[in-house]
Coordinates of C-alpha atoms and ligand atoms in Angstrom, one line a residue:
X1 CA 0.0 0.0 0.0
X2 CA 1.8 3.7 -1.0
X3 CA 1.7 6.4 1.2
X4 CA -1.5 7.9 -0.5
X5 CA -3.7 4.5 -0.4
X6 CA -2.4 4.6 3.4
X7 CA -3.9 7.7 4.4
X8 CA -7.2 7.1 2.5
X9 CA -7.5 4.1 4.1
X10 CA -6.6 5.8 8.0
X11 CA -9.1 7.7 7.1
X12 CA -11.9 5.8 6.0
X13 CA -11.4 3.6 9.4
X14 CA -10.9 6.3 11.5
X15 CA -14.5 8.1 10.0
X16 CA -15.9 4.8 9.7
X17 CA -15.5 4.2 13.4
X18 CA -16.3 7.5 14.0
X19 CA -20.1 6.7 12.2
X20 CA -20.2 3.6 13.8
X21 CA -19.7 4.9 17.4
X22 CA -21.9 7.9 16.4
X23 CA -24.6 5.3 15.2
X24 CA -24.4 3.0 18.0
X25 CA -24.8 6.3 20.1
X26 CA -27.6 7.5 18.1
X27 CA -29.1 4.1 18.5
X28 CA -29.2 4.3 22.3
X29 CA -30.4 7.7 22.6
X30 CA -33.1 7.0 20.2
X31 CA -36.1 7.6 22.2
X32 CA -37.6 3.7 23.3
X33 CA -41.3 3.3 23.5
X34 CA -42.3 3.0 27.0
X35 CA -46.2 2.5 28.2
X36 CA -47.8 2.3 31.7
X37 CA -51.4 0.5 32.3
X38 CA -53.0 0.7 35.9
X39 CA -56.2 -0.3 37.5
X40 CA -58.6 0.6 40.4
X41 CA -60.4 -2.6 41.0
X42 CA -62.8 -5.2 39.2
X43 CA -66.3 -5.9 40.3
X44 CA -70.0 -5.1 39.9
X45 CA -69.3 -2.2 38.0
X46 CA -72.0 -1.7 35.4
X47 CA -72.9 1.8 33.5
X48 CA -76.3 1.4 35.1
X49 CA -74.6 2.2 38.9
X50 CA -72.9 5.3 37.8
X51 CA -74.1 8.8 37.9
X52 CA -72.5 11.2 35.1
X53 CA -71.0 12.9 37.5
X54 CA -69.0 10.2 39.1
X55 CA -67.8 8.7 35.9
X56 CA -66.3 11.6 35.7
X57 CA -64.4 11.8 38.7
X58 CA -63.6 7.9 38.3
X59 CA -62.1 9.0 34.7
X60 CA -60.4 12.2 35.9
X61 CA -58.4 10.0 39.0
X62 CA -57.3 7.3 36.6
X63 CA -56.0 10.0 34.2
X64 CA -54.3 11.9 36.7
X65 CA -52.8 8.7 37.6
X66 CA -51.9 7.4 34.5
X67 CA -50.2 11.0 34.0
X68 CA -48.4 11.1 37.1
X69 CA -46.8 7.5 36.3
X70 CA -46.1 8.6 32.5
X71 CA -44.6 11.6 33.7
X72 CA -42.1 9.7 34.8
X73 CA -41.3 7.8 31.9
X74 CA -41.5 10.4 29.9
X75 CA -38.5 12.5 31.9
X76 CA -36.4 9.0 31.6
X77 CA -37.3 8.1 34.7
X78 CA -37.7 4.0 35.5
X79 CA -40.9 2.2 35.6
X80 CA -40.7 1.6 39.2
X81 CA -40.8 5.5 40.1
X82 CA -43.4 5.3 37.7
X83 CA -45.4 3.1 39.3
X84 CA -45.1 4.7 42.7
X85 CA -46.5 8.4 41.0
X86 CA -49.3 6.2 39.5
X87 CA -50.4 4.5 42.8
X88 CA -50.1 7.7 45.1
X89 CA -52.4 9.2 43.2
X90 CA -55.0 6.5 44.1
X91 CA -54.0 5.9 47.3
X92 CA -54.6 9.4 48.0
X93 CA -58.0 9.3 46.6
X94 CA -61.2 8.1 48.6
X95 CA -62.6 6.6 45.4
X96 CA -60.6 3.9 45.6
X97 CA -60.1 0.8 48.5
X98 CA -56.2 2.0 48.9
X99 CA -54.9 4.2 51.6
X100 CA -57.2 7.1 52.0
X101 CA -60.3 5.2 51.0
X102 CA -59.6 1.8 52.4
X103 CA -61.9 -0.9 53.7
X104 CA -63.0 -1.8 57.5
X105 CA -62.3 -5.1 58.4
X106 CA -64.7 -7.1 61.2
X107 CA -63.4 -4.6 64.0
X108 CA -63.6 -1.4 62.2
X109 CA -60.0 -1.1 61.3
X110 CA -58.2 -0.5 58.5
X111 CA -55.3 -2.8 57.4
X112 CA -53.3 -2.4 54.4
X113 CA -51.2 -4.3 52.2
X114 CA -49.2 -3.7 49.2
X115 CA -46.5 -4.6 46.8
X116 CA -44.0 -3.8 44.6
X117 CA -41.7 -5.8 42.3
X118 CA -38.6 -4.8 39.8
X119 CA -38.8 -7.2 36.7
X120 CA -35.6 -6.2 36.3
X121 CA -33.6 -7.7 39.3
X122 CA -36.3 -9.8 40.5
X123 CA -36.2 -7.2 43.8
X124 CA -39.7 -7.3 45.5
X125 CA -40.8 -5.6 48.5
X126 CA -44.4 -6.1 50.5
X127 CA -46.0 -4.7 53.4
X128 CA -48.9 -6.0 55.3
X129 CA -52.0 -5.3 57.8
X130 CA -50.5 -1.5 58.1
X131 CA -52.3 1.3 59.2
X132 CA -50.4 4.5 60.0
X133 CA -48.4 4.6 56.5
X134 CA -50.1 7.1 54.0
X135 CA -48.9 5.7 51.1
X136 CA -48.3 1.7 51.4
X137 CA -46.7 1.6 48.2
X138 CA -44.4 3.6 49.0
X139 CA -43.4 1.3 52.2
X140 CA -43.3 -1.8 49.9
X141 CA -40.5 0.2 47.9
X142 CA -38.5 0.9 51.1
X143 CA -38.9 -2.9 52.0
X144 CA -37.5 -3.7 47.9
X145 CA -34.9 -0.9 48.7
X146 CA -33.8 -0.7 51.8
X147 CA -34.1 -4.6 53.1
X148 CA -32.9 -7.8 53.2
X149 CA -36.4 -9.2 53.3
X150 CA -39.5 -9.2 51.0
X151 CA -42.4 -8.6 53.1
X152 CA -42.8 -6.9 56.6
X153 CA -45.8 -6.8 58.3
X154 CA -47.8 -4.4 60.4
X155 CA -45.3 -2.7 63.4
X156 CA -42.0 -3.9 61.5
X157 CA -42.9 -2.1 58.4
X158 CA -44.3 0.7 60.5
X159 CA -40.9 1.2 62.1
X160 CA -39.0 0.5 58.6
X161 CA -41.3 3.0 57.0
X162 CA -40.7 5.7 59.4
X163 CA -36.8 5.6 59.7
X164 CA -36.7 5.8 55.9
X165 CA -38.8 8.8 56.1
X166 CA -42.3 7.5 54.9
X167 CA -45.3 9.9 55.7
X168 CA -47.3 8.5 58.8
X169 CA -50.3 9.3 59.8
X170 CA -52.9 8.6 62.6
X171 CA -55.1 5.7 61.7
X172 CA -58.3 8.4 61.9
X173 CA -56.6 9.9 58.5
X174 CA -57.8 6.8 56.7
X175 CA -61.4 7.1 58.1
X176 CA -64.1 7.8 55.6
X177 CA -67.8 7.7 56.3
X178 CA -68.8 5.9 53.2
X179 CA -66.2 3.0 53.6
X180 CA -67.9 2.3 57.4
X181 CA -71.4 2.6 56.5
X182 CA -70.4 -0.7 54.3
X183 CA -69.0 -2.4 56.9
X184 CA -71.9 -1.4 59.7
X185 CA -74.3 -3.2 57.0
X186 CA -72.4 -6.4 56.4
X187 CA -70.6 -6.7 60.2
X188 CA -71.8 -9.9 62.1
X189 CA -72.1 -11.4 59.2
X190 CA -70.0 -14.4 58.2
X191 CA -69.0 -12.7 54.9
X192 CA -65.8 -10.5 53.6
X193 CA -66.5 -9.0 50.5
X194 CA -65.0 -6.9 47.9
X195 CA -66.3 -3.5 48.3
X196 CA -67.6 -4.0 45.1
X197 CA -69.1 -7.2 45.6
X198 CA -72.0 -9.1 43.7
X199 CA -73.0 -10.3 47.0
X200 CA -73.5 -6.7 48.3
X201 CA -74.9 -5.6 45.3
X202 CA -77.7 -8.6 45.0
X203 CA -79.0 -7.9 48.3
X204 CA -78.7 -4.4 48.8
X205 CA -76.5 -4.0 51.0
X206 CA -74.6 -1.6 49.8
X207 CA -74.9 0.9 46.7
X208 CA -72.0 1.8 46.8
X209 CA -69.9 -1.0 45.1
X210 CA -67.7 0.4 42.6
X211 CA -64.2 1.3 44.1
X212 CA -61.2 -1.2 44.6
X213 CA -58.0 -2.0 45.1
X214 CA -55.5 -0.1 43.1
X215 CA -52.0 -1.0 40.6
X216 CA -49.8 -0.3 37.9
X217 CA -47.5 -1.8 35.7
X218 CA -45.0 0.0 33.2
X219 CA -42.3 -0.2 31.1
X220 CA -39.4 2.3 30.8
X221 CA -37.3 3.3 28.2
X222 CA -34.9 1.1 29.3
X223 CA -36.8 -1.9 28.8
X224 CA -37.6 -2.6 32.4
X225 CA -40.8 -3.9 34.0
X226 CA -42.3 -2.6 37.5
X227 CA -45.7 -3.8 38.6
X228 CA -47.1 -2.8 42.2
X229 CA -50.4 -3.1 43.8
X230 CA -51.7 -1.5 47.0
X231 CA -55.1 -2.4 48.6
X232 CA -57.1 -2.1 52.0
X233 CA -58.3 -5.8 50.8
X234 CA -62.1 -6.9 52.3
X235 CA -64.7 -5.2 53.7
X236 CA -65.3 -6.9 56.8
X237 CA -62.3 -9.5 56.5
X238 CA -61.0 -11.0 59.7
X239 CA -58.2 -9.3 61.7
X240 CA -54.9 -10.0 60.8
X241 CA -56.4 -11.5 57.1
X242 CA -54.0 -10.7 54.4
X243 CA -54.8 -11.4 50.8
X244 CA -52.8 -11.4 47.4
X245 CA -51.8 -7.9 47.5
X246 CA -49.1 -8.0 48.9
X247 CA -48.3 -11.9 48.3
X248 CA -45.6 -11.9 45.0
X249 CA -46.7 -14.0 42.5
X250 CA -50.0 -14.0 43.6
X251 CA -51.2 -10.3 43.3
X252 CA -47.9 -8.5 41.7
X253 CA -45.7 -10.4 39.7
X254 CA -42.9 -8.7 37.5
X255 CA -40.2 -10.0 35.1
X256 CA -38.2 -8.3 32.0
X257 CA -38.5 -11.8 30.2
X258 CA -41.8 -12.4 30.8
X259 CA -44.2 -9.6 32.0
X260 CA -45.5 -7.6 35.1
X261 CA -48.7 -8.0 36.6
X262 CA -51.2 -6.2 38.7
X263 CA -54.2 -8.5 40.3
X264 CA -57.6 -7.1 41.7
X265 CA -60.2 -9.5 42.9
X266 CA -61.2 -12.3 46.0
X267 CA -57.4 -11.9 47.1
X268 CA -57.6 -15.9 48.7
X269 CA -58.1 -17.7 44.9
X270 CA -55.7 -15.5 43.4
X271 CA -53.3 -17.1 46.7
X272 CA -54.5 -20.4 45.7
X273 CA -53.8 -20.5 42.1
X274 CA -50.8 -17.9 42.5
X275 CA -52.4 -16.1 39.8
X276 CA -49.6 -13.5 38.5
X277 CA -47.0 -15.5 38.4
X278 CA -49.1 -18.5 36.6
X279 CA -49.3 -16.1 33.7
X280 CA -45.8 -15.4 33.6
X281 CA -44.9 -19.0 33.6
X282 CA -47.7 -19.7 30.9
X283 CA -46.3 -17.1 28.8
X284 CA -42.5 -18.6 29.3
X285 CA -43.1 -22.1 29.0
X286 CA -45.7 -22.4 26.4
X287 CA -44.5 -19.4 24.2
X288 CA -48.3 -18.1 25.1
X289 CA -50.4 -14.7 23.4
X290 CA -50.3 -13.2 27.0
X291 CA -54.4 -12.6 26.5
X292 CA -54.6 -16.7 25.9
X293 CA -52.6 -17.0 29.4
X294 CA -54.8 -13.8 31.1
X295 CA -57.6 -15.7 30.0
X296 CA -56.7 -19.1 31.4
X297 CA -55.8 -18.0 34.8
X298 CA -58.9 -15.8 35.2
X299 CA -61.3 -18.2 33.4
X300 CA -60.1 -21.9 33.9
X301 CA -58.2 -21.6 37.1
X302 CA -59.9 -18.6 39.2
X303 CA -63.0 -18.8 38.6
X304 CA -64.0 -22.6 38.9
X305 CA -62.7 -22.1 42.5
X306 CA -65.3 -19.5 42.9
X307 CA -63.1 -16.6 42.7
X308 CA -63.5 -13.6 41.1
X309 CA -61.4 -10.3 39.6
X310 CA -59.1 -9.2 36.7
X311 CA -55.3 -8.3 36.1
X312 CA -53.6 -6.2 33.9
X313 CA -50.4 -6.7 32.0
X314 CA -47.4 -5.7 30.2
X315 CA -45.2 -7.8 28.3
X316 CA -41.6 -7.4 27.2
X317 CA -42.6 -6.2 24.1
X318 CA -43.8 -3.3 26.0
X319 CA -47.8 -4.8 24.6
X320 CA -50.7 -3.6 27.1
X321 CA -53.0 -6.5 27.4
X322 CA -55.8 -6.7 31.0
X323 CA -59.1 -9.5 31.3
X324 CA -61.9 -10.0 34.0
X325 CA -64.3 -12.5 35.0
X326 CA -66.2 -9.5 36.6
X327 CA -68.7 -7.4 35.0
X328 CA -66.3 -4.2 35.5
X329 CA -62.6 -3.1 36.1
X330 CA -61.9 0.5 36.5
X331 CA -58.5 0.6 34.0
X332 CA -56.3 2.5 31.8
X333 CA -53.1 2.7 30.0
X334 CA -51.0 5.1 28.4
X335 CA -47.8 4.6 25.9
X336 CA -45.4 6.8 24.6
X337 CA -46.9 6.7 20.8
X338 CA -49.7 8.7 22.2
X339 CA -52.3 6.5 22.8
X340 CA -54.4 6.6 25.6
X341 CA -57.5 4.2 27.2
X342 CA -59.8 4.9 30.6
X343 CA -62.4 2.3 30.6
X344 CA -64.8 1.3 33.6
X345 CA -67.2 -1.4 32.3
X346 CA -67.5 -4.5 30.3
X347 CA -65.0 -5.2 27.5
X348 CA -66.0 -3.5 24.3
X349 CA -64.5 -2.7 20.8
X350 CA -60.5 -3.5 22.1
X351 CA -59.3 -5.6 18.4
X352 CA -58.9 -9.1 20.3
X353 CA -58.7 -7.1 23.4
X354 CA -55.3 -6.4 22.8
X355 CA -53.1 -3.3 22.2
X356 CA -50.0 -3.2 20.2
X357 CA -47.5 -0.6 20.2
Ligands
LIG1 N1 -57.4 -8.5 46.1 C1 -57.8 -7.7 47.2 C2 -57.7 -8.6 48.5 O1 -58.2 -9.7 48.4 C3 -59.1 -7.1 47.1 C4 -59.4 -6.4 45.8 O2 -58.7 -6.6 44.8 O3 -60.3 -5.6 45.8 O4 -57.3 -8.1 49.5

């Protein structure tokens, strides 16, 4: 090679690495897709229960949730701050059986449970039968964070909570006058039920049936999964009961190869058939559509036992996918392409109930 060909040739390499570096650069700057889906219960929710008036507020909340979670994403943040924006926002509501608007249970208490799992490193965190934490979520995150355990219950995560700088509050903070009317008329009896419950519904009990447990899963830029749930569980459940919020695998489940999941429902069957993480393991060992696996779980394994309730879902194709065997879920999603869903009742008009990036 003479001098000439040489220094073509140096400089052909040294631009062409230049482009390459430039391009692999380019490539992982380029804005990813990222989405976020959350949900604020399942149950008896039919149009025919709702006032115009309070389907609006139930769509405002979920969009100020979904907002505050894809705010998040949107600034680069990950999926599990994203998560915890989204699920404040309901705690902090009364609509919804999650912090501020939690259920009684038989002694006219509120216990709360919730979760949180990073699909990333497999990191959970859970707490359980709290009652002085504002936001249990955010608790849960401290447990995934700043523990070498995955779930704490009551005083323990009180005590964890607090050192880390958690909000507390008196247990009267969580007191609401609707949420104990719906106890008063169902206490002595030997029944928990979902505070939207069929049961309640069928013989009036209550009218007031359509708030629930609360979650979120999303996917960040980076490709990572988060799914939490947070929930004040039954109305009129036993002291010390604890349901599948804040059980992993059974009421959260999160994993970058799989999915993340958010359960609502009769927490004790989604225990028994350890519901979230049944769908991840459809999904890996059978190659699965994840709204074939939704629908097995919910349909052949959940309900036969009796139980009752939906989940939501993201995949690691950053897909949004939910399914119920009630007649409702409060729900919505949002992804980064600019689509956006809020729905309250029965499963309409979704193309094979699936959305695709
Ligand atoms: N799964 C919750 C529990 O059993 C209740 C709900 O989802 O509404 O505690």
């Amino acid at each position: 090679m003479n001098k000439t060909a040489l220094l073509i040739f140096s400089i052909l390499l040294v631009t062409g690495c230049t482009i390459n570096n430039e391009s692999n650069k380019t490539s992982k700057m380029a804005p990813a897709n990222f989405s976020i889906v959350i949900h604020g219960g399942a149950g008896g929710i039919k149009r025919a229960n709702f006032s115009e008036a309070q389907e609006i507020a139930y769509k405002n909340k979920l969009e100020e949730s979904l907002n505050a979670g894809y705010d998040v994403l949107q600034k680069n943040g990950s999926s599990i701050n994203a998560i915890q924006a989204a699920i404040n926002v309901l705690e902090d509501s009364p609509l919804f059986n999650a912090g501020k608007g939690a259920v009684f249970n038989s002694e006219g208490n509120q216990e709360m449970d919730a979760s949180i799992m990073n699909g990333n490193t497999l990191n959970t965190g859970a707490v359980a039968g709290v009652n002085h934490i504002k936001n249990p979520i955010l608790a849960a995150n401290i447990v995934l964070d700043s523990s070498k355990h995955v779930l704490l219950s009551g005083k323990g995560a009180e005590i964890l909570a607090k050192k880390y700088g958690i909000e507390m509050v008196p247990s009267s903070y969580f007191y609401t006058e609707k949420r104990f009317k719906q106890l008063q008329k169902i206490q002595g009896k030997d029944t928990t039920t979902l505070d939207h419950s069929a049961y309640l519904i069928k013989n009036s009990l209550i009218d007031d049936h359509k708030y629930g447990t609360v979650g979120a899963v999303a996917i960040d830029k980076y490709g990572n999964i988060a799914a939490g749930t947070s929930t004040g569980g039954m109305t009129n459940k036993k002291y010390g009961r604890i349901g599948d919020s804040p059980i992993i695998g059974a009421g959260t489940y999160a994993n970058n190869k799989t999915c993340g999941i958010s359960s609502t429902g009769t927490g004790e069957y989604f225990i028994r058939t350890v519901a979230a993480h049944e769908v991840s393991s459809i999904i890996k060992y059978t190659n699965s559509n994840p709204q074939k696996a939704l629908h097995e779980v919910i349909f052949n394994q959940i309900a036969p036992l009796g139980g009752t309730g939906g989940m939501i879902l993201i995949d690691a194709k950053g897909d949004v996918y939910w399914d119920f065997n009630t007649s409702g879920m409060f729900r919505a999603y949002k992804k980064s392409s600019g689509e956006q869903r809020i729905e309250l009742y029965e499963k309409t008009a979704f193309p094979k109930n699936k959305i695709t990036k």
